[in-house]
């Protein structure tokens, strides 16, 4: 089984393999549960999930849930970061409580970014987020003491052999790197401590799945109880619950029998038992976590092919670049066009291989029929790449101008 390394600059992931090897489910399976399918799911940008059914359920039944993601402030934000921000904003509009963490501890530990730079970049990420209409909580890891306490508590549930198995950590891995991992675990659980236990969805790129798996395991280990439907009854097992908590579970249900370390309940609905057990767990000082859910999006390719990465300036478009530079980058972008004009007319272009088509698909063209028309014309050879690029460049320039105005207007909302 191939490993996923969240810190590699070139995560080469084979999507099919990911689904089968790691148990990520295709997003298609849950789309019919949503009252409204957002464009990033419709257009195949978000492709997979873990446990998203509980989130879709909360959305359609208008029950509380949390949405959290994080950004490592290791450079200026660019267009490649917008997708996950839009996912957060959409989930907040659907009723989720929004959280965004600026992972300055990770940037400092793993990328060696100074605290000053972390602040500067972090602020820019927050400006983008607010420009997109985000409402909710934001924090910097290094300044959130309750987060650090939670990270410490979570750390009681992980050992180094687990970190080695998941991340390939070895004897020469520094401690701060390991700490940044457990801080991310705490990030993901933080909304359930800051507010109330509720399903939480974490939208991320596929490279972050190791953190999701680790957190899901830890969330489970930090529970006092497990609740399981058995043949004709519901079994509530204590993992490390105080005896008084187990007594309280027994008392809460008329047809309950208490045994050593577990209570068996008949004539009750599993969901009701689970809810009651959570309340009892919290009343006895437990966390009562819901195991977090996740969604996985593909990355927008860089303009030079490969990944969008600030370490390759030609591959990205950031928000404060001069218009002339933006136009030049778009005009130089890798397309799915053919070698000659004659071939282009005869065979048509290949939009799925074209960095500019994908730029349009991700952000620049919101209208589905307009996008379909661009695709059709490309594949039918009715348009030259030169013309298509020019149109795309104009869209990008207009988008950035408008977006920068919004970013500037939000500057006063940024709290550190
Ligand atoms: N590790 C993430 C990155 O490299 C940033 C991050 C920190 C994060 N905490 C998080 C992402 C919590 C999702 C949820 O970009
Ligand atoms: Fe890309 Fe447009 Fe050329 Fe098609 S016509 S390959 S979408 S640049």
Coordinates of C-alpha atoms and ligand atoms in Angstrom, one line a residue:
X1 CA 0.0 0.0 0.0
X2 CA 1.4 3.4 -1.0
X3 CA 1.9 6.0 1.7
X4 CA 0.5 9.5 1.5
X5 CA 3.0 12.1 2.7
X6 CA 1.3 15.4 3.6
X7 CA 4.5 17.3 3.5
X8 CA 5.7 16.3 0.1
X9 CA 5.6 19.0 -2.6
X10 CA 4.7 16.5 -5.3
X11 CA 1.8 14.3 -3.9
X12 CA 1.3 12.0 -6.8
X13 CA -1.9 10.3 -5.9
X14 CA -3.8 7.8 -7.9
X15 CA -7.4 8.5 -7.1
X16 CA -8.9 5.0 -7.8
X17 CA -6.2 3.4 -5.7
X18 CA -6.9 5.8 -2.9
X19 CA -10.5 4.8 -2.7
X20 CA -9.7 1.1 -2.6
X21 CA -6.6 1.2 -0.4
X22 CA -7.8 3.7 2.2
X23 CA -11.5 3.3 2.3
X24 CA -12.4 6.8 1.0
X25 CA -15.9 6.7 -0.6
X26 CA -16.8 8.4 -3.9
X27 CA -18.8 11.6 -3.3
X28 CA -21.4 10.5 -5.8
X29 CA -22.8 8.1 -3.3
X30 CA -24.1 10.9 -1.0
X31 CA -25.2 13.6 -3.5
X32 CA -28.8 12.4 -3.4
X33 CA -28.9 13.1 0.4
X34 CA -28.2 16.8 -0.1
X35 CA -31.0 19.3 -0.6
X36 CA -28.7 21.3 -3.0
X37 CA -25.6 20.0 -4.7
X38 CA -22.9 22.7 -4.7
X39 CA -20.9 23.2 -7.9
X40 CA -17.7 21.8 -6.5
X41 CA -19.4 18.5 -6.0
X42 CA -21.3 18.6 -9.3
X43 CA -18.2 19.4 -11.3
X44 CA -16.0 16.6 -9.9
X45 CA -13.7 18.9 -7.9
X46 CA -14.7 17.3 -4.6
X47 CA -14.4 13.6 -5.4
X48 CA -14.4 11.6 -2.1
X49 CA -15.4 11.6 1.5
X50 CA -15.4 9.8 4.8
X51 CA -18.6 9.6 6.8
X52 CA -20.2 12.5 5.0
X53 CA -23.7 10.9 5.4
X54 CA -23.9 12.3 8.9
X55 CA -23.2 15.8 7.6
X56 CA -25.7 15.5 4.7
X57 CA -28.2 14.4 7.4
X58 CA -27.5 17.4 9.5
X59 CA -27.9 19.7 6.5
X60 CA -31.2 18.3 5.4
X61 CA -32.6 18.0 8.9
X62 CA -31.2 21.4 10.0
X63 CA -29.3 19.9 12.9
X64 CA -26.1 21.4 14.3
X65 CA -22.8 20.5 12.8
X66 CA -19.3 22.0 12.5
X67 CA -17.1 22.7 9.5
X68 CA -13.4 23.2 10.0
X69 CA -10.4 23.5 7.9
X70 CA -6.9 24.9 8.2
X71 CA -4.2 26.7 6.2
X72 CA -0.5 26.5 6.7
X73 CA 0.9 30.0 6.3
X74 CA 4.1 29.1 4.5
X75 CA 3.6 31.6 1.7
X76 CA 1.2 34.0 0.1
X77 CA -2.2 32.5 -0.6
X78 CA -3.0 32.0 -4.3
X79 CA -5.9 30.8 -6.5
X80 CA -5.1 27.2 -5.5
X81 CA -6.3 27.9 -2.0
X82 CA -9.7 29.2 -2.9
X83 CA -11.5 26.0 -3.4
X84 CA -11.4 24.7 0.1
X85 CA -12.3 28.2 1.4
X86 CA -15.4 28.1 -0.8
X87 CA -16.3 24.7 0.6
X88 CA -16.2 26.1 4.1
X89 CA -18.3 29.1 3.2
X90 CA -20.9 26.9 1.5
X91 CA -21.1 24.6 4.6
X92 CA -21.6 27.6 6.9
X93 CA -24.4 28.7 4.6
X94 CA -25.9 25.3 5.0
X95 CA -26.1 25.7 8.8
X96 CA -22.6 24.6 9.9
X97 CA -20.6 26.4 12.6
X98 CA -17.5 27.6 10.8
X99 CA -13.9 27.3 12.1
X100 CA -10.7 28.1 10.3
X101 CA -7.3 27.5 11.8
X102 CA -4.1 29.1 10.7
X103 CA -1.5 26.4 11.2
X104 CA 1.4 28.6 12.2
X105 CA 2.9 25.9 14.5
X106 CA 3.1 23.6 11.5
X107 CA 4.6 26.2 9.2
X108 CA 7.2 27.1 11.9
X109 CA 8.0 23.4 12.7
X110 CA 7.9 21.9 9.3
X111 CA 8.7 24.7 6.9
X112 CA 10.9 26.8 9.2
X113 CA 8.8 30.0 8.6
X114 CA 9.5 32.8 11.1
X115 CA 6.6 33.8 13.5
X116 CA 6.5 37.2 11.8
X117 CA 6.1 35.7 8.4
X118 CA 3.4 33.3 9.8
X119 CA 1.5 36.3 11.0
X120 CA 1.8 38.2 7.7
X121 CA 0.8 35.2 5.5
X122 CA -1.9 34.1 8.0
X123 CA -3.6 37.5 7.8
X124 CA -3.7 37.3 4.0
X125 CA -5.4 33.9 4.2
X126 CA -8.0 35.3 6.5
X127 CA -8.6 38.3 4.2
X128 CA -9.3 35.8 1.3
X129 CA -11.7 33.9 3.5
X130 CA -13.6 36.9 4.6
X131 CA -13.7 38.2 1.0
X132 CA -15.5 35.0 0.1
X133 CA -18.1 35.7 2.8
X134 CA -16.9 33.5 5.7
X135 CA -18.7 33.8 9.0
X136 CA -17.3 32.0 12.0
X137 CA -14.3 31.5 14.3
X138 CA -10.7 31.8 13.2
X139 CA -7.5 31.4 15.2
X140 CA -3.8 31.0 15.0
X141 CA -2.6 27.7 16.5
X142 CA 0.2 29.3 18.5
X143 CA -2.2 31.7 20.3
X144 CA -4.9 29.3 21.2
X145 CA -4.2 27.9 24.7
X146 CA -7.3 25.7 24.9
X147 CA -6.2 24.1 21.6
X148 CA -2.8 23.4 23.1
X149 CA -4.4 21.7 26.1
X150 CA -6.6 19.6 23.9
X151 CA -3.5 18.7 21.8
X152 CA -1.8 17.5 25.0
X153 CA -4.8 15.4 26.0
X154 CA -5.0 13.9 22.5
X155 CA -1.3 13.1 22.7
X156 CA -2.0 10.6 25.5
X157 CA -3.7 8.4 22.9
X158 CA -0.8 8.3 20.3
X159 CA 2.6 6.7 20.4
X160 CA 5.6 6.9 18.1
X161 CA 5.1 3.6 16.4
X162 CA 1.7 4.8 15.2
X163 CA 3.3 8.0 13.9
X164 CA 6.0 6.0 12.2
X165 CA 3.3 3.8 10.5
X166 CA 1.3 6.7 9.3
X167 CA 3.9 9.3 8.4
X168 CA 7.1 7.4 8.2
X169 CA 8.5 9.3 11.2
X170 CA 11.9 8.0 12.4
X171 CA 14.5 8.6 15.1
X172 CA 15.6 11.8 13.4
X173 CA 12.1 13.5 13.2
X174 CA 12.1 16.5 15.4
X175 CA 9.6 16.7 18.2
X176 CA 8.0 19.9 17.0
X177 CA 7.0 18.1 13.8
X178 CA 5.2 15.5 15.8
X179 CA 3.7 18.3 17.9
X180 CA 2.4 20.0 14.8
X181 CA 0.6 16.7 13.9
X182 CA -1.1 16.4 17.3
X183 CA -2.0 20.1 17.0
X184 CA -3.8 19.4 13.8
X185 CA -5.7 16.6 15.5
X186 CA -6.7 19.1 18.2
X187 CA -7.8 21.6 15.5
X188 CA -10.2 19.0 14.0
X189 CA -11.7 18.2 17.4
X190 CA -11.6 21.8 18.7
X191 CA -15.1 22.9 17.6
X192 CA -16.6 20.1 19.6
X193 CA -14.9 21.4 22.7
X194 CA -15.3 25.0 22.0
X195 CA -19.1 24.6 21.3
X196 CA -20.8 21.2 21.7
X197 CA -20.1 17.7 20.4
X198 CA -21.6 17.5 16.9
X199 CA -20.7 16.0 13.6
X200 CA -17.8 17.9 12.1
X201 CA -16.7 18.0 8.5
X202 CA -13.2 18.7 7.4
X203 CA -12.7 19.6 3.7
X204 CA -9.1 18.9 2.6
X205 CA -7.0 17.8 -0.3
X206 CA -6.2 14.2 -0.5
X207 CA -2.7 14.7 0.9
X208 CA -4.2 15.5 4.3
X209 CA -6.0 12.1 4.7
X210 CA -3.3 10.7 7.1
X211 CA -4.3 13.4 9.6
X212 CA -7.9 12.6 9.1
X213 CA -7.4 8.9 9.8
X214 CA -5.2 9.6 12.8
X215 CA -7.8 12.1 14.2
X216 CA -10.7 9.7 13.7
X217 CA -8.9 7.0 15.6
X218 CA -8.1 9.4 18.5
X219 CA -11.6 10.8 18.6
X220 CA -12.8 7.3 19.2
X221 CA -10.2 6.5 21.8
X222 CA -11.1 9.6 23.7
X223 CA -14.7 8.4 24.2
X224 CA -15.7 6.9 27.5
X225 CA -18.3 4.6 25.8
X226 CA -19.0 2.8 22.6
X227 CA -22.6 2.2 21.6
X228 CA -23.4 -0.7 19.4
X229 CA -26.5 -2.3 17.9
X230 CA -26.5 -6.0 18.6
X231 CA -29.0 -8.7 17.9
X232 CA -32.2 -7.3 19.5
X233 CA -30.5 -5.0 22.0
X234 CA -28.0 -2.2 22.3
X235 CA -24.7 -2.6 24.0
X236 CA -23.1 0.3 25.8
X237 CA -19.5 -0.6 26.6
X238 CA -17.3 1.4 28.9
X239 CA -13.8 2.0 27.7
X240 CA -12.6 4.1 30.6
X241 CA -15.8 5.5 32.0
X242 CA -16.1 6.0 35.8
X243 CA -18.4 3.5 37.5
X244 CA -20.9 6.4 38.2
X245 CA -21.2 7.1 34.5
X246 CA -22.0 3.5 33.8
X247 CA -24.6 3.5 36.6
X248 CA -26.1 6.6 35.0
X249 CA -26.5 4.8 31.7
X250 CA -28.3 2.0 33.4
X251 CA -30.6 4.4 35.3
X252 CA -31.5 6.3 32.1
X253 CA -33.3 3.3 30.5
X254 CA -36.0 1.2 32.2
X255 CA -35.0 -2.0 30.3
X256 CA -31.3 -1.9 31.0
X257 CA -29.1 -4.5 32.6
X258 CA -25.7 -3.6 34.0
X259 CA -22.8 -6.1 33.8
X260 CA -19.1 -5.8 34.4
X261 CA -18.0 -2.9 32.1
X262 CA -21.2 -2.8 30.0
X263 CA -24.9 -2.1 30.0
X264 CA -27.3 -3.9 27.7
X265 CA -30.5 -2.0 26.7
X266 CA -33.6 -3.5 25.1
X267 CA -36.6 -1.7 23.6
X268 CA -34.8 1.5 22.6
X269 CA -33.6 3.1 19.4
X270 CA -29.8 3.1 18.9
X271 CA -29.8 6.8 18.0
X272 CA -31.6 7.7 21.2
X273 CA -29.3 5.6 23.3
X274 CA -26.2 7.2 21.6
X275 CA -27.5 10.7 22.3
X276 CA -28.2 9.9 26.0
X277 CA -24.9 8.2 26.4
X278 CA -23.2 11.3 25.0
X279 CA -25.0 13.5 27.5
X280 CA -24.0 11.2 30.4
X281 CA -20.4 11.1 29.2
X282 CA -20.2 14.9 29.1
X283 CA -21.8 15.2 32.5
X284 CA -19.0 13.0 33.8
X285 CA -16.3 15.1 32.3
X286 CA -15.8 13.2 29.0
X287 CA -15.5 14.6 25.5
X288 CA -18.3 12.7 23.8
X289 CA -16.8 13.3 20.4
X290 CA -18.5 12.5 17.2
X291 CA -15.9 10.9 14.9
X292 CA -15.1 13.7 12.3
X293 CA -16.0 13.4 8.6
X294 CA -14.0 14.7 5.7
X295 CA -14.3 15.6 2.0
X296 CA -11.5 15.3 -0.5
X297 CA -11.0 17.7 -3.4
X298 CA -8.6 17.4 -6.3
X299 CA -6.0 20.2 -6.7
X300 CA -6.2 22.8 -9.4
X301 CA -3.2 22.2 -11.6
X302 CA -0.5 24.8 -11.9
X303 CA -0.2 26.9 -15.0
X304 CA 3.1 25.2 -15.8
X305 CA 1.6 21.7 -15.3
X306 CA 2.1 19.9 -12.1
X307 CA 1.0 21.4 -8.8
X308 CA 0.3 25.0 -8.0
X309 CA 3.0 25.8 -5.5
X310 CA 4.5 29.1 -4.3
X311 CA 7.9 27.5 -4.7
X312 CA 7.3 27.8 -8.5
X313 CA 6.0 31.4 -9.0
X314 CA 5.1 30.7 -12.7
X315 CA 2.7 28.0 -11.7
X316 CA 0.5 30.2 -9.5
X317 CA -1.6 33.3 -9.6
X318 CA -1.6 35.2 -6.3
X319 CA -4.0 38.0 -5.4
X320 CA -1.9 41.0 -5.6
X321 CA -0.1 40.4 -8.9
X322 CA -0.1 43.2 -11.5
X323 CA -2.5 42.7 -14.4
X324 CA 0.3 42.5 -16.9
X325 CA 1.9 39.6 -15.0
X326 CA -1.4 37.8 -14.7
X327 CA -2.1 38.1 -18.4
X328 CA 1.3 36.9 -19.2
X329 CA 1.0 33.9 -16.9
X330 CA -2.3 32.9 -18.4
X331 CA -1.1 33.3 -22.0
X332 CA 1.9 31.1 -21.2
X333 CA -0.2 28.5 -19.4
X334 CA -0.1 24.8 -20.5
X335 CA -3.2 24.0 -22.6
X336 CA -4.7 20.8 -24.0
X337 CA -4.3 22.2 -27.5
X338 CA -2.8 20.4 -30.5
X339 CA 0.5 21.1 -32.1
X340 CA -0.9 22.8 -35.2
X341 CA -3.9 24.8 -36.0
X342 CA -4.9 22.2 -38.6
X343 CA -4.9 19.4 -36.0
X344 CA -6.7 21.6 -33.5
X345 CA -9.5 22.1 -36.0
X346 CA -9.6 18.4 -37.0
X347 CA -9.2 16.7 -33.6
X348 CA -10.3 19.5 -31.1
X349 CA -8.5 20.3 -27.9
X350 CA -8.4 18.3 -24.7
X351 CA -10.0 20.4 -22.0
X352 CA -9.4 17.9 -19.1
X353 CA -5.6 18.3 -19.7
X354 CA -5.7 22.1 -20.0
X355 CA -4.7 24.1 -17.0
X356 CA -6.8 27.0 -18.2
X357 CA -9.9 25.0 -18.7
X358 CA -9.5 23.8 -15.2
X359 CA -9.1 27.4 -14.0
X360 CA -12.4 28.2 -15.6
X361 CA -14.0 25.0 -14.1
X362 CA -12.7 25.7 -10.6
X363 CA -13.4 29.4 -10.3
X364 CA -13.8 31.6 -13.3
X365 CA -17.0 30.4 -14.9
X366 CA -19.8 29.9 -12.4
X367 CA -22.5 29.3 -15.0
X368 CA -22.7 25.6 -15.9
X369 CA -24.0 26.1 -19.4
X370 CA -21.4 28.7 -20.2
X371 CA -18.7 26.2 -19.0
X372 CA -20.3 23.4 -21.1
X373 CA -20.1 25.7 -24.1
X374 CA -16.4 26.4 -23.6
X375 CA -15.8 22.7 -23.4
X376 CA -17.9 21.9 -26.4
X377 CA -16.1 24.5 -28.6
X378 CA -12.7 23.3 -27.4
X379 CA -13.5 19.7 -28.2
X380 CA -15.1 20.5 -31.5
X381 CA -12.0 22.5 -32.6
X382 CA -14.2 25.6 -33.0
X383 CA -11.8 27.9 -31.0
X384 CA -8.1 28.4 -31.0
X385 CA -6.2 28.2 -27.8
X386 CA -5.0 31.7 -28.3
X387 CA -8.5 33.1 -28.4
X388 CA -9.6 30.9 -25.5
X389 CA -6.6 32.0 -23.4
X390 CA -7.3 35.6 -24.1
X391 CA -10.9 35.2 -22.8
X392 CA -9.7 33.3 -19.8
X393 CA -7.1 36.0 -19.0
X394 CA -9.8 38.7 -19.1
X395 CA -11.9 36.6 -16.7
X396 CA -9.0 36.2 -14.3
X397 CA -8.1 39.9 -14.4
X398 CA -11.7 40.9 -13.7
X399 CA -12.0 38.3 -11.0
X400 CA -8.9 39.4 -9.2
X401 CA -9.8 43.1 -9.3
X402 CA -13.1 42.4 -7.8
X403 CA -11.6 40.0 -5.2
X404 CA -8.9 42.4 -4.1
X405 CA -11.5 45.0 -3.5
X406 CA -13.4 42.6 -1.2
X407 CA -10.2 41.6 0.5
X408 CA -9.3 45.2 1.3
X409 CA -12.8 45.9 2.5
X410 CA -12.5 43.0 5.0
X411 CA -9.1 44.0 6.5
X412 CA -10.6 45.3 9.7
X413 CA -12.3 41.9 10.4
X414 CA -9.0 40.2 10.9
X415 CA -8.2 39.5 14.5
X416 CA -5.1 37.8 15.6
Ligands
LIG1 N1 -1.8 20.6 7.5 C1 -2.7 21.5 6.7 C2 -1.9 22.0 5.5 O1 -0.8 21.6 5.3 C3 -3.1 22.7 7.5 C4 -4.0 22.3 8.7 C5 -3.7 22.5 10.0 C6 -5.3 21.8 8.6 N2 -4.8 22.1 10.8 C7 -5.8 21.7 10.0 C8 -6.2 21.3 7.6 C9 -7.0 21.2 10.3 C10 -7.4 20.8 7.9 C11 -7.8 20.7 9.3 O2 -2.4 22.7 4.7
LIG2 FE1 -7.6 24.8 -23.2 FE2 -9.1 26.5 -24.5 FE3 -7.1 25.4 -25.8 FE4 -9.3 24.0 -25.1 S1 -9.2 25.7 -26.5 S2 -7.2 23.3 -24.9 S3 -9.9 24.9 -23.2 S4 -7.0 26.7 -24.0

